[in-house]
PDB file of C-alpha atoms and ligand atoms in Angstrom:
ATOM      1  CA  UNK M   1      -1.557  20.090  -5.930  1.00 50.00           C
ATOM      2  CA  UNK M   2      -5.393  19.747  -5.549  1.00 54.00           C
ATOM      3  CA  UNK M   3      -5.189  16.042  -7.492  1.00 59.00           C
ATOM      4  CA  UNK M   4      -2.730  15.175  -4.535  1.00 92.00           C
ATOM      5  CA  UNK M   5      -5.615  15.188  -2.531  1.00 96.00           C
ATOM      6  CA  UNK M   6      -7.260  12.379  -3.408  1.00 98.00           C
ATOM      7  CA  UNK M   7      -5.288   9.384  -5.273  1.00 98.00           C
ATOM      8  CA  UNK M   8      -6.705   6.715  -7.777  1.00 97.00           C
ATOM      9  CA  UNK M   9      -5.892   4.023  -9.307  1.00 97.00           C
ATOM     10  CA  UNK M  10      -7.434   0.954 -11.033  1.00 98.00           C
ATOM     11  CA  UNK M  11      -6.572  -2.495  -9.199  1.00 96.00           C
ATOM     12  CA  UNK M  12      -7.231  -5.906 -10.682  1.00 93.00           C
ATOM     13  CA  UNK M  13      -8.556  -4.705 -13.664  1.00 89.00           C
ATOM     14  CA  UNK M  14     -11.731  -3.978 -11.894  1.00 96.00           C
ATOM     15  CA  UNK M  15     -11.686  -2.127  -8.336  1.00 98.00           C
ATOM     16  CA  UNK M  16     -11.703   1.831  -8.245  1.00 98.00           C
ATOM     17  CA  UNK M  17      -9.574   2.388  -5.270  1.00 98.00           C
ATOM     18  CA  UNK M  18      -9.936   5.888  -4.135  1.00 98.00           C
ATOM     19  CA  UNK M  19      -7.505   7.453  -1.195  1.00 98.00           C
ATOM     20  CA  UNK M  20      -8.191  10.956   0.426  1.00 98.00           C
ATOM     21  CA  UNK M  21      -4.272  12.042   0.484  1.00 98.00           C
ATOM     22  CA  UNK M  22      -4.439  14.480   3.365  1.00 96.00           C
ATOM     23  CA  UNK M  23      -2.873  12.528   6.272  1.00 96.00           C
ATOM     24  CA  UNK M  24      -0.864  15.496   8.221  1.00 95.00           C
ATOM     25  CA  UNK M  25      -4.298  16.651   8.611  1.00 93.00           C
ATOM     26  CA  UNK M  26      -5.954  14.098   9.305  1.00 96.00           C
ATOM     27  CA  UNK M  27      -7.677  14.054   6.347  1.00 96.00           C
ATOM     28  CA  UNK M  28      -9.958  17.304   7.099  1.00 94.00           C
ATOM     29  CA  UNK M  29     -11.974  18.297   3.995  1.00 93.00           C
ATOM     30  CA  UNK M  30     -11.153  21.605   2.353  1.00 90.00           C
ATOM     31  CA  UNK M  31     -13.662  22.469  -0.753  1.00 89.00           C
ATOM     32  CA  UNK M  32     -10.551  21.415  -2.505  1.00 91.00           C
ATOM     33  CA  UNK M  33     -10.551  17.794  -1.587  1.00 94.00           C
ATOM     34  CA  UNK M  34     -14.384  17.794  -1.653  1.00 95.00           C
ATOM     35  CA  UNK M  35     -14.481  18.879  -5.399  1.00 94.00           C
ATOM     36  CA  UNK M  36     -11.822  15.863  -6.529  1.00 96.00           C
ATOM     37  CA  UNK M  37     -13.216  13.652  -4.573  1.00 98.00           C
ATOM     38  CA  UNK M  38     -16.236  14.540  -6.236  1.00 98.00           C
ATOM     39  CA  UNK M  39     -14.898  14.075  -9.481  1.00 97.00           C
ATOM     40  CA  UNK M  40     -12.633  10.835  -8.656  1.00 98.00           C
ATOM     41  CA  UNK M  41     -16.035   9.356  -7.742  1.00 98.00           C
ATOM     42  CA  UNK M  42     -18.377   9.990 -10.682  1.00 98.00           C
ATOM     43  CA  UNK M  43     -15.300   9.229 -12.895  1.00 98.00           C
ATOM     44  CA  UNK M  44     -15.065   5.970 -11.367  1.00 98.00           C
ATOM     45  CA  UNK M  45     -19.046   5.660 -11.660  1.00 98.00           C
ATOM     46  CA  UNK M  46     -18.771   6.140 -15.544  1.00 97.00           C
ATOM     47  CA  UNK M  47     -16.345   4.212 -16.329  1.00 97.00           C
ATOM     48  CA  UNK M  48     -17.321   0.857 -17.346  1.00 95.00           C
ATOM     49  CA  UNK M  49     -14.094  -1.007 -16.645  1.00 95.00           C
ATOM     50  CA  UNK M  50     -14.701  -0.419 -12.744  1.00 98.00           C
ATOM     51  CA  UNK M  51     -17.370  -2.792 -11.330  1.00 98.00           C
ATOM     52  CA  UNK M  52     -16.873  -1.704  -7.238  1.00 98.00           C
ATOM     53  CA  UNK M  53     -15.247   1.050  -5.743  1.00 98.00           C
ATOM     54  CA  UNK M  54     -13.414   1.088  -2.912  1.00 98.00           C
ATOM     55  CA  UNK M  55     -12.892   4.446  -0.635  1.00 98.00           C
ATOM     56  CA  UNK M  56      -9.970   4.400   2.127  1.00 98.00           C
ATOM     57  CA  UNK M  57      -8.020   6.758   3.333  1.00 98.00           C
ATOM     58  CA  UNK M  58      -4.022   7.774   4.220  1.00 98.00           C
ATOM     59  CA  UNK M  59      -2.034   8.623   7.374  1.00 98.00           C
ATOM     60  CA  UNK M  60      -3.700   8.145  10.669  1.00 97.00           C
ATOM     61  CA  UNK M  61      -7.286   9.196  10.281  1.00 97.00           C
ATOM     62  CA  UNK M  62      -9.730   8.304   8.540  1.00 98.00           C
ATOM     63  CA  UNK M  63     -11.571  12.223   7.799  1.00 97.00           C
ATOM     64  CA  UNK M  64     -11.739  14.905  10.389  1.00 94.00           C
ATOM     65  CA  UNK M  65     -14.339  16.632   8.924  1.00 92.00           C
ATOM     66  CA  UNK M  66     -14.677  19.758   7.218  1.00 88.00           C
ATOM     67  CA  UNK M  67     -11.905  22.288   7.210  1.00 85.00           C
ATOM     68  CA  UNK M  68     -13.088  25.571   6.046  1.00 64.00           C
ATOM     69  CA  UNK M  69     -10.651  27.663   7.831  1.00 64.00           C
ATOM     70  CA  UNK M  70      -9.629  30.286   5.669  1.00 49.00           C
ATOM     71  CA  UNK M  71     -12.385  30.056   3.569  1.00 48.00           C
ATOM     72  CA  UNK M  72     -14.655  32.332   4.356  1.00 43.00           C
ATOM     73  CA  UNK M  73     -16.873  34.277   2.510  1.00 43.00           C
ATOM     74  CA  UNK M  74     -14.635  32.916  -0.519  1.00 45.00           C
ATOM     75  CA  UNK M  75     -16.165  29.772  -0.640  1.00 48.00           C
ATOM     76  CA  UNK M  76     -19.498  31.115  -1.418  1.00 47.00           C
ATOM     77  CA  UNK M  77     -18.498  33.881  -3.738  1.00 47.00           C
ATOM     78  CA  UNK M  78     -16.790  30.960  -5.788  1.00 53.00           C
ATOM     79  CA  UNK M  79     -20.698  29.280  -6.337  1.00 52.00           C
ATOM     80  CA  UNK M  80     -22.904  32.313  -6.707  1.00 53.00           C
ATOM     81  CA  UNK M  81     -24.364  34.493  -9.611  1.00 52.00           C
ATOM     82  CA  UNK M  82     -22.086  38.052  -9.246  1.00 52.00           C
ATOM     83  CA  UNK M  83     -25.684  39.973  -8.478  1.00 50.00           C
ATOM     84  CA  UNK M  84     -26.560  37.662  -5.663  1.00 51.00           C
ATOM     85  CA  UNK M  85     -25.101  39.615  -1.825  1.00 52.00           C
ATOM     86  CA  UNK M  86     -22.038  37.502  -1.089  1.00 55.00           C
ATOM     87  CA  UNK M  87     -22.025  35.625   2.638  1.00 61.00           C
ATOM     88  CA  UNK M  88     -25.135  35.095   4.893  1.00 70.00           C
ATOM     89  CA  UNK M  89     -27.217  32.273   5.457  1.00 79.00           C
ATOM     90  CA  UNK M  90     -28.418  32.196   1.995  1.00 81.00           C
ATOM     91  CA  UNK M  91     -24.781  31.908   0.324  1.00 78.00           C
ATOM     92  CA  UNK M  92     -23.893  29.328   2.846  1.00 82.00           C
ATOM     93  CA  UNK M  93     -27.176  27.079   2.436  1.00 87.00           C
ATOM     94  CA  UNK M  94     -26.010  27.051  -1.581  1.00 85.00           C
ATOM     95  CA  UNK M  95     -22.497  26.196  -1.001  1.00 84.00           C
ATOM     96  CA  UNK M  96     -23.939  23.350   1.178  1.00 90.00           C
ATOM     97  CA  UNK M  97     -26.459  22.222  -0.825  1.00 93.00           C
ATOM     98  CA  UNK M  98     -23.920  21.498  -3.859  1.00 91.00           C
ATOM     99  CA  UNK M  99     -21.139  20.073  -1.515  1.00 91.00           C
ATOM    100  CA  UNK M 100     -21.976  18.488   1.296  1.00 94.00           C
ATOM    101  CA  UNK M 101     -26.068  17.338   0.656  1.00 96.00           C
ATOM    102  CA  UNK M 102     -25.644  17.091  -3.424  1.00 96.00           C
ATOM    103  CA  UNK M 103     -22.254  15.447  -3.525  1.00 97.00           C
ATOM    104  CA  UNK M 104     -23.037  12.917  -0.983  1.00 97.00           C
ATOM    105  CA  UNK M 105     -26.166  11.782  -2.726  1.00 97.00           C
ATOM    106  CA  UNK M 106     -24.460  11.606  -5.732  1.00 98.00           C
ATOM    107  CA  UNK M 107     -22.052   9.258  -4.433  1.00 98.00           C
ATOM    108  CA  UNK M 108     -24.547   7.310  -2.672  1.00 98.00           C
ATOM    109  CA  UNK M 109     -27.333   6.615  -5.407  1.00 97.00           C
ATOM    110  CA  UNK M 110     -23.508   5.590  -7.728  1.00 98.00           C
ATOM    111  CA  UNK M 111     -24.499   2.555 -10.053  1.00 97.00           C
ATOM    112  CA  UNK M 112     -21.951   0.141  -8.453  1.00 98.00           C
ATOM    113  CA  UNK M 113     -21.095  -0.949  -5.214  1.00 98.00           C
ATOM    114  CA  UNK M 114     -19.175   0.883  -3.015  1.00 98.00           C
ATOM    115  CA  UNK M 115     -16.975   0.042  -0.097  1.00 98.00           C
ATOM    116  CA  UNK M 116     -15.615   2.481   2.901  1.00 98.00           C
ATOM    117  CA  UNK M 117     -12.547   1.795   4.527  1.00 98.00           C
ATOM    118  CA  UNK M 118     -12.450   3.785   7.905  1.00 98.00           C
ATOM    119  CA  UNK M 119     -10.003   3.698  10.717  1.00 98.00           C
ATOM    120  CA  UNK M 120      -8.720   5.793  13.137  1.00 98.00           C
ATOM    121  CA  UNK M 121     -10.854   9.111  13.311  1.00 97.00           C
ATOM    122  CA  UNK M 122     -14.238   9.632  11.428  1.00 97.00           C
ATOM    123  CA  UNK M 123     -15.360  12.815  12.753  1.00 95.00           C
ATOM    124  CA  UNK M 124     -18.702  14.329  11.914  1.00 95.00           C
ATOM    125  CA  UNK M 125     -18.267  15.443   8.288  1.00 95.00           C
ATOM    126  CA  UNK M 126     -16.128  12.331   8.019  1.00 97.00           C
ATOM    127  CA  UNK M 127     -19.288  10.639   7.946  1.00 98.00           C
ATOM    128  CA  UNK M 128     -20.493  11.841   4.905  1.00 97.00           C
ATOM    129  CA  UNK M 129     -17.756  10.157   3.540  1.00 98.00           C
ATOM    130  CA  UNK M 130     -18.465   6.858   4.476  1.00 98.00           C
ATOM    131  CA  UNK M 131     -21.961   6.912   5.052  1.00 98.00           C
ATOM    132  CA  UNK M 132     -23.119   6.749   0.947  1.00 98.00           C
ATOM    133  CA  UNK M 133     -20.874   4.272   0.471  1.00 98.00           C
ATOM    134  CA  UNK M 134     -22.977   0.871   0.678  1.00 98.00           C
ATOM    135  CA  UNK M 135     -20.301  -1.328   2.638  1.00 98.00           C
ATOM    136  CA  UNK M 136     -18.272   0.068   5.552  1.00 98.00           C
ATOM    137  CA  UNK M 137     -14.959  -2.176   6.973  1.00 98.00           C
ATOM    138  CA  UNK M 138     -13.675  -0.536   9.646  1.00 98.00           C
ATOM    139  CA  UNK M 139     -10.118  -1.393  10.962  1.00 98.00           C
ATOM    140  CA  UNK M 140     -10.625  -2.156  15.044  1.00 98.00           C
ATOM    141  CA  UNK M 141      -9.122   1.174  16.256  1.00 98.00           C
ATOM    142  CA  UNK M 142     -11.557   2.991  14.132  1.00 98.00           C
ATOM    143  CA  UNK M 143     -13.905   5.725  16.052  1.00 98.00           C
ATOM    144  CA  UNK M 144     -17.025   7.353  15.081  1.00 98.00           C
ATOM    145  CA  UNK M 145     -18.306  10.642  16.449  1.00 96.00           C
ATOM    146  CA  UNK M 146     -20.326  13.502  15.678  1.00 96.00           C
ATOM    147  CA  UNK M 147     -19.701  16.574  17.897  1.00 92.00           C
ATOM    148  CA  UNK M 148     -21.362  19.116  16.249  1.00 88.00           C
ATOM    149  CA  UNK M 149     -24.153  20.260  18.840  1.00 88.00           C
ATOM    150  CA  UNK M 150     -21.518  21.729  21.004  1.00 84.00           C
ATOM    151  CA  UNK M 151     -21.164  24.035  18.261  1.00 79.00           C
ATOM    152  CA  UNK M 152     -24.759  24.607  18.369  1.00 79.00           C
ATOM    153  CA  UNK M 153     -26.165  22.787  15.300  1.00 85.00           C
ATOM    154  CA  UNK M 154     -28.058  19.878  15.282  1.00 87.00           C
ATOM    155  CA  UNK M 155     -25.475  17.322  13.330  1.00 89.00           C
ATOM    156  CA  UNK M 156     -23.665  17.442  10.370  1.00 92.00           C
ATOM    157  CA  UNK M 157     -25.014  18.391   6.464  1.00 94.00           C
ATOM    158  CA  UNK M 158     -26.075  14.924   5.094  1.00 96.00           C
ATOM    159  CA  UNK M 159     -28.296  13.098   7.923  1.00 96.00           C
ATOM    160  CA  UNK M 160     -27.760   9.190   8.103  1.00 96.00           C
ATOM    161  CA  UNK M 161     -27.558   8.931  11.806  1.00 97.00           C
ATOM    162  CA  UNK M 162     -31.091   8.144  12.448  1.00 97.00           C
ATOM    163  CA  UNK M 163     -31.110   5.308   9.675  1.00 96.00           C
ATOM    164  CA  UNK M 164     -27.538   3.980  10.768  1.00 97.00           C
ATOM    165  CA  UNK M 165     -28.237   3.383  14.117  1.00 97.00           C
ATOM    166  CA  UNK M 166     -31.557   3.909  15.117  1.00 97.00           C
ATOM    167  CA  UNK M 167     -33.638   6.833  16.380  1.00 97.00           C
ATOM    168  CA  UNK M 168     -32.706   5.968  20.239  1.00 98.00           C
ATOM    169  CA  UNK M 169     -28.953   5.609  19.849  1.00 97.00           C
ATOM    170  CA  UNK M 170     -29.006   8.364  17.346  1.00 97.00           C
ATOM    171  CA  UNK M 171     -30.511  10.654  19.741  1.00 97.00           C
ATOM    172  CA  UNK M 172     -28.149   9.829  22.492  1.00 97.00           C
ATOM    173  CA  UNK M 173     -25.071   9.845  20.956  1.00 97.00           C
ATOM    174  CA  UNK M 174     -25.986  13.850  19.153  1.00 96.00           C
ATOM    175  CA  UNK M 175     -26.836  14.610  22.531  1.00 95.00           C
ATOM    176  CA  UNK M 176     -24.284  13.826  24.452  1.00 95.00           C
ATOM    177  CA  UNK M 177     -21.484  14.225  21.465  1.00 94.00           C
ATOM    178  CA  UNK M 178     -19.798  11.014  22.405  1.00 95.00           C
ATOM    179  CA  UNK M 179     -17.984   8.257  20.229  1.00 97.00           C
ATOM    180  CA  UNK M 180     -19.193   4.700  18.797  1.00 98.00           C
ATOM    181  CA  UNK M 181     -16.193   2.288  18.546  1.00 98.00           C
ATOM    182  CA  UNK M 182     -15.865   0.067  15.504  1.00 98.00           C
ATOM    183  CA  UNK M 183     -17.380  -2.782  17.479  1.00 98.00           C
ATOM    184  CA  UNK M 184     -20.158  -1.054  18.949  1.00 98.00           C
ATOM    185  CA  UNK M 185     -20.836   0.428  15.493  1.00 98.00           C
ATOM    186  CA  UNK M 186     -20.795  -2.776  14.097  1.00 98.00           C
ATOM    187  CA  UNK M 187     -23.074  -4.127  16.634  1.00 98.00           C
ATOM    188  CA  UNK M 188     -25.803  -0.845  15.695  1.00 97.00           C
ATOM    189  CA  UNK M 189     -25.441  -2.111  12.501  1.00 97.00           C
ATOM    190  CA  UNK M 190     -23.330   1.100  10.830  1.00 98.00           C
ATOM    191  CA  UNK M 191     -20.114  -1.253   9.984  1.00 98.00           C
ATOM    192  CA  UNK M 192     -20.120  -4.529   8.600  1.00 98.00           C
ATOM    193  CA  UNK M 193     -16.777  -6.264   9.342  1.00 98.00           C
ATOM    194  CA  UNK M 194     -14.359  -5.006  12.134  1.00 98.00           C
ATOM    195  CA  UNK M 195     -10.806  -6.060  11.308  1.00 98.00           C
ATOM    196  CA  UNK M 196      -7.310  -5.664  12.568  1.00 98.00           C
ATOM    197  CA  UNK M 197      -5.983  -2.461  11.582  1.00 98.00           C
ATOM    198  CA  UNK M 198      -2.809  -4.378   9.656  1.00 98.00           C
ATOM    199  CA  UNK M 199      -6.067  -6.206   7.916  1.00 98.00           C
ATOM    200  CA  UNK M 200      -7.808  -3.320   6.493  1.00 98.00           C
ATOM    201  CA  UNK M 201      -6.725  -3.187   3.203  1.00 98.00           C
ATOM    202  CA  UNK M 202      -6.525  -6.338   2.414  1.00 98.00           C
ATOM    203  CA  UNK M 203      -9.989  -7.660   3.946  1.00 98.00           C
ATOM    204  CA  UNK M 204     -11.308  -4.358   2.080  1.00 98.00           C
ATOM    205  CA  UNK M 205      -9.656  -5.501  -1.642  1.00 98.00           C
ATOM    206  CA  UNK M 206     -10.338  -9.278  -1.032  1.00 98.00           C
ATOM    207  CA  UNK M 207     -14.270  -8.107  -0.423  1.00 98.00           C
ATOM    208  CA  UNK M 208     -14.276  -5.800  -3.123  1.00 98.00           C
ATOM    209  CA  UNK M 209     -12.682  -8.827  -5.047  1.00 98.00           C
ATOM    210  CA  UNK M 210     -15.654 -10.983  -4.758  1.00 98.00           C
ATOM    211  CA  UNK M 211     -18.612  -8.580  -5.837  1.00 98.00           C
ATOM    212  CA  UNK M 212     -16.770  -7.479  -8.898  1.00 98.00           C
ATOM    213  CA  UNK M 213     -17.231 -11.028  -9.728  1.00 97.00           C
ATOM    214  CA  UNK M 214     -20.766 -10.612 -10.180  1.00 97.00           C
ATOM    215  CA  UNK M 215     -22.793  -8.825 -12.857  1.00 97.00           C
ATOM    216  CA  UNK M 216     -22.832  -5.535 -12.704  1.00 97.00           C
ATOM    217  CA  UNK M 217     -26.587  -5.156 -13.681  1.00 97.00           C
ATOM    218  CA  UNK M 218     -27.640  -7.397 -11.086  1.00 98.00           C
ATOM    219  CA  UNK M 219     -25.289  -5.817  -8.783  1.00 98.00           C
ATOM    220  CA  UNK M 220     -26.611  -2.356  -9.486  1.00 98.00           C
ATOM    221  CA  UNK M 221     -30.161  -3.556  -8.732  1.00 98.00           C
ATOM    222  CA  UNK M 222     -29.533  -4.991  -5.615  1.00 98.00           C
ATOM    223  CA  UNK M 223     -28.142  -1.419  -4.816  1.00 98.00           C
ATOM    224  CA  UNK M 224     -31.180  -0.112  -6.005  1.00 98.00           C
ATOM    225  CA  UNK M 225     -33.698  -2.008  -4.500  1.00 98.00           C
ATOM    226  CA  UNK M 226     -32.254  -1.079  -1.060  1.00 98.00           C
ATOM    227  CA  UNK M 227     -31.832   2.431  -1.669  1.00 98.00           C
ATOM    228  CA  UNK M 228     -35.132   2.731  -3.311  1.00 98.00           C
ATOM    229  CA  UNK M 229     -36.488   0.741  -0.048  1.00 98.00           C
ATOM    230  CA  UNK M 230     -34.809   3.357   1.979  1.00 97.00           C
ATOM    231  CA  UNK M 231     -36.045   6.410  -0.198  1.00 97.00           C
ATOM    232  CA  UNK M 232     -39.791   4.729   0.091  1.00 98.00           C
ATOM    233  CA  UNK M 233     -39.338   4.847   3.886  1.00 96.00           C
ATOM    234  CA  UNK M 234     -38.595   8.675   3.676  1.00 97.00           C
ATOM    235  CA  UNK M 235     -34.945   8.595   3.302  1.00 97.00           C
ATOM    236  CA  UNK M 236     -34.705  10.970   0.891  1.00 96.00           C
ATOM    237  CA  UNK M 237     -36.868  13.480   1.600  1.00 97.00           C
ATOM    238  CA  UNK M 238     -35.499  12.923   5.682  1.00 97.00           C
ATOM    239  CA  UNK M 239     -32.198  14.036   4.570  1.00 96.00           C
ATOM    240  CA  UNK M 240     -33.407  17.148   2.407  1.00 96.00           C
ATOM    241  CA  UNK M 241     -35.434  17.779   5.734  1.00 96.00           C
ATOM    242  CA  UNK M 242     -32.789  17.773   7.503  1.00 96.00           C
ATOM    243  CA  UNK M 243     -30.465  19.353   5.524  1.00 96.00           C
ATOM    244  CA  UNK M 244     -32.821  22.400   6.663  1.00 96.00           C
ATOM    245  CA  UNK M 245     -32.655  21.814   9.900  1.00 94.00           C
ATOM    246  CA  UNK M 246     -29.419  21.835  10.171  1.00 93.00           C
ATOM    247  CA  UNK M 247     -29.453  25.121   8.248  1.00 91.00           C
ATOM    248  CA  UNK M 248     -31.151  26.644  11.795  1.00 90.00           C
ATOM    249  CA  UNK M 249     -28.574  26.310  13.440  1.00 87.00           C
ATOM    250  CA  UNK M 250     -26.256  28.353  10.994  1.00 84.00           C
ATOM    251  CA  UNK M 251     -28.633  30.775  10.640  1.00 84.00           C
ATOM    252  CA  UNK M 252     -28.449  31.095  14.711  1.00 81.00           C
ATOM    253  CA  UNK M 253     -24.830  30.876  14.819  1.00 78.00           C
ATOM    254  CA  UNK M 254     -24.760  34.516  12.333  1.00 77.00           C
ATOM    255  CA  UNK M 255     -27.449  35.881  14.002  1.00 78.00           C
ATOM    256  CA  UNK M 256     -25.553  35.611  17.500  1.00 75.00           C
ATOM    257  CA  UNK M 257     -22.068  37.073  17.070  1.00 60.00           C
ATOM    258  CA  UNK M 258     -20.400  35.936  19.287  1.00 50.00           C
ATOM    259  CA  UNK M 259     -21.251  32.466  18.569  1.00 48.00           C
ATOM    260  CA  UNK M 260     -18.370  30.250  18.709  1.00 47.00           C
ATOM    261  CA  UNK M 261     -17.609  28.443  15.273  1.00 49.00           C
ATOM    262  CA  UNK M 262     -15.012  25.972  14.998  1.00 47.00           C
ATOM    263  CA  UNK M 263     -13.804  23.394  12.488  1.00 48.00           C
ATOM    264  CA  UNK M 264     -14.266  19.971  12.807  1.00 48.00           C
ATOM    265  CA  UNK M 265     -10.742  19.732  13.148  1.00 48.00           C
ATOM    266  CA  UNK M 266     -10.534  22.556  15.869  1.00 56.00           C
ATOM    267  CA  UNK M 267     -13.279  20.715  17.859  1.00 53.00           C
ATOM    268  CA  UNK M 268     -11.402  17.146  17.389  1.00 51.00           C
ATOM    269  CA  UNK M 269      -7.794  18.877  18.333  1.00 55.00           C
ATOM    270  CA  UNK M 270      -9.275  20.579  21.523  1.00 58.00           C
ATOM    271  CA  UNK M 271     -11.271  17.343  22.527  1.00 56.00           C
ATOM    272  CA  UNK M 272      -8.264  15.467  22.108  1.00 54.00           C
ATOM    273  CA  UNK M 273      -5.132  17.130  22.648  1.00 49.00           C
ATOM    274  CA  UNK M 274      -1.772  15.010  20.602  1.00 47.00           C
ATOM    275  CA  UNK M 275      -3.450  14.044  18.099  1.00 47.00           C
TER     276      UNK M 275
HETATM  277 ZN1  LIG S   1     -23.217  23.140   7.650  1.00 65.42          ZN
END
């Protein structure tokens, strides 16, 4: 059941295509999907047959986001020592820490290119999907948003949106929750190609196609010199920073009540009613 969740399979000898496998909903993220995704990944990573990986996605959507409904107090209890007092801030800041900030700098420091094929939907956690990867196609009906103030905290776990767009734009579009098209992302500089949706794949693979034809050593230190260019600027420590920040606005949410708490999916079904 949980390896349903994410396919994989080896194309051309060479490309690690990975598939979140959650279309009827929309491809939200239970810890379920997070954890194989996780380890489809870092399999992909170490094995030395795969020289790029590609990341796409089934059904309609892209990634809603998290979906933690149900998961309560559970998900914590599942990470913690037994002595340690199960649920507050402090149990949630740990399950965070390991899944959304750790995971997604795992997959973004990954020794060999990686590509992101979004369309449709890529809702606030679905950006920490296809933010670490180093290439992002998106198909031309693809939509990028991050709506999370309106539930009172200042963006989602893993904070590219100041380095993906730019402070101004960044700043703007957290503010006023709205949504970057594929163009206009592409024009910010957060996608690289916009294609047809019917093109997606195919652009993707045929892409992916011509980097595996180069060495993977030299590939993997062209990676690294822009990530390590990025982590010199304060990348890194940015998105540890943040990662606190962000943790305010939990801690709020617990200390008020009443405080309404939705998941991403919630938030995208009430925004946008048939989908
Ligand atoms: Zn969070």
């Amino acid at each position: 059941m949980t390896e349903s969740l994410v396919l994989y399979e080896v194309v051309d000898e060479r490309i690690g295509v990975v598939t979140l496998n959650r279309p009827d909903k929309a491809n939200a993220q239970t810890p379920e999907l997070l954890d194989r995704l996780h380890d489809v990944l870092m399999g992909a990573a170490a094995d030395p047959g795969v020289r790029v990986i590609v990341l796409q996605a089934n059904g309609k959507h892209f990634s809603a986001g998290h979906d933690i409904s149900g998961a309560g107090d559970k998900r914590a209890a599942d990470d913690l020592p037994s002595d340690w007092s199960v649920g507050g801030l402090a149990a949630l800041y740990e399950w965070e820490n390991r899944r959304y900030l750790g995971y997604t700098r795992a997959w973004r420091d990954i020794r060999k290119p990686t590509i992101a094929a979004v369309h449709g939907q890529c809702i606030a956690g679905g950006l920490m999907l296809c933010w670490p990867m180093d290439l992002i196609v998106a198909a031309d009906n693809a939509k990028f948003s991050d709506p999370v103030v309106r539930l009172g905290i200042g963006g989602v776990e893993y904070h590219g949106h100041t380095w993906e767009v730019g402070p101004r734009q960044a700043k703007e579009w957290l503010f006023t929750a709205s949504v970057f098209t594929a163009e206009q992302a592409r024009q910010l500089g957060m996608v690289n190609h916009v294609v047809p949706l019917d093109e997606l794949r195919p652009f993707t693979m045929e892409l992916a196609g011509r980097i595996a034809q180069m060495h993977p050593f030299a590939l993997a230190q062209a990676k690294r010199a822009v990530n390590q260019t990025m982590d010199i600027q304060g990348f890194y420590a940015a998105t540890q920073a943040v990662f606190d920040i962000h943790h305010t606005g939990h801690g709020h949410a617990l200390a008020v009540n009443d405080y309404p708490i939705l998941t991403d999916l919630d938030q995208m079904k009430r925004d946008q009613p048939g989908m």
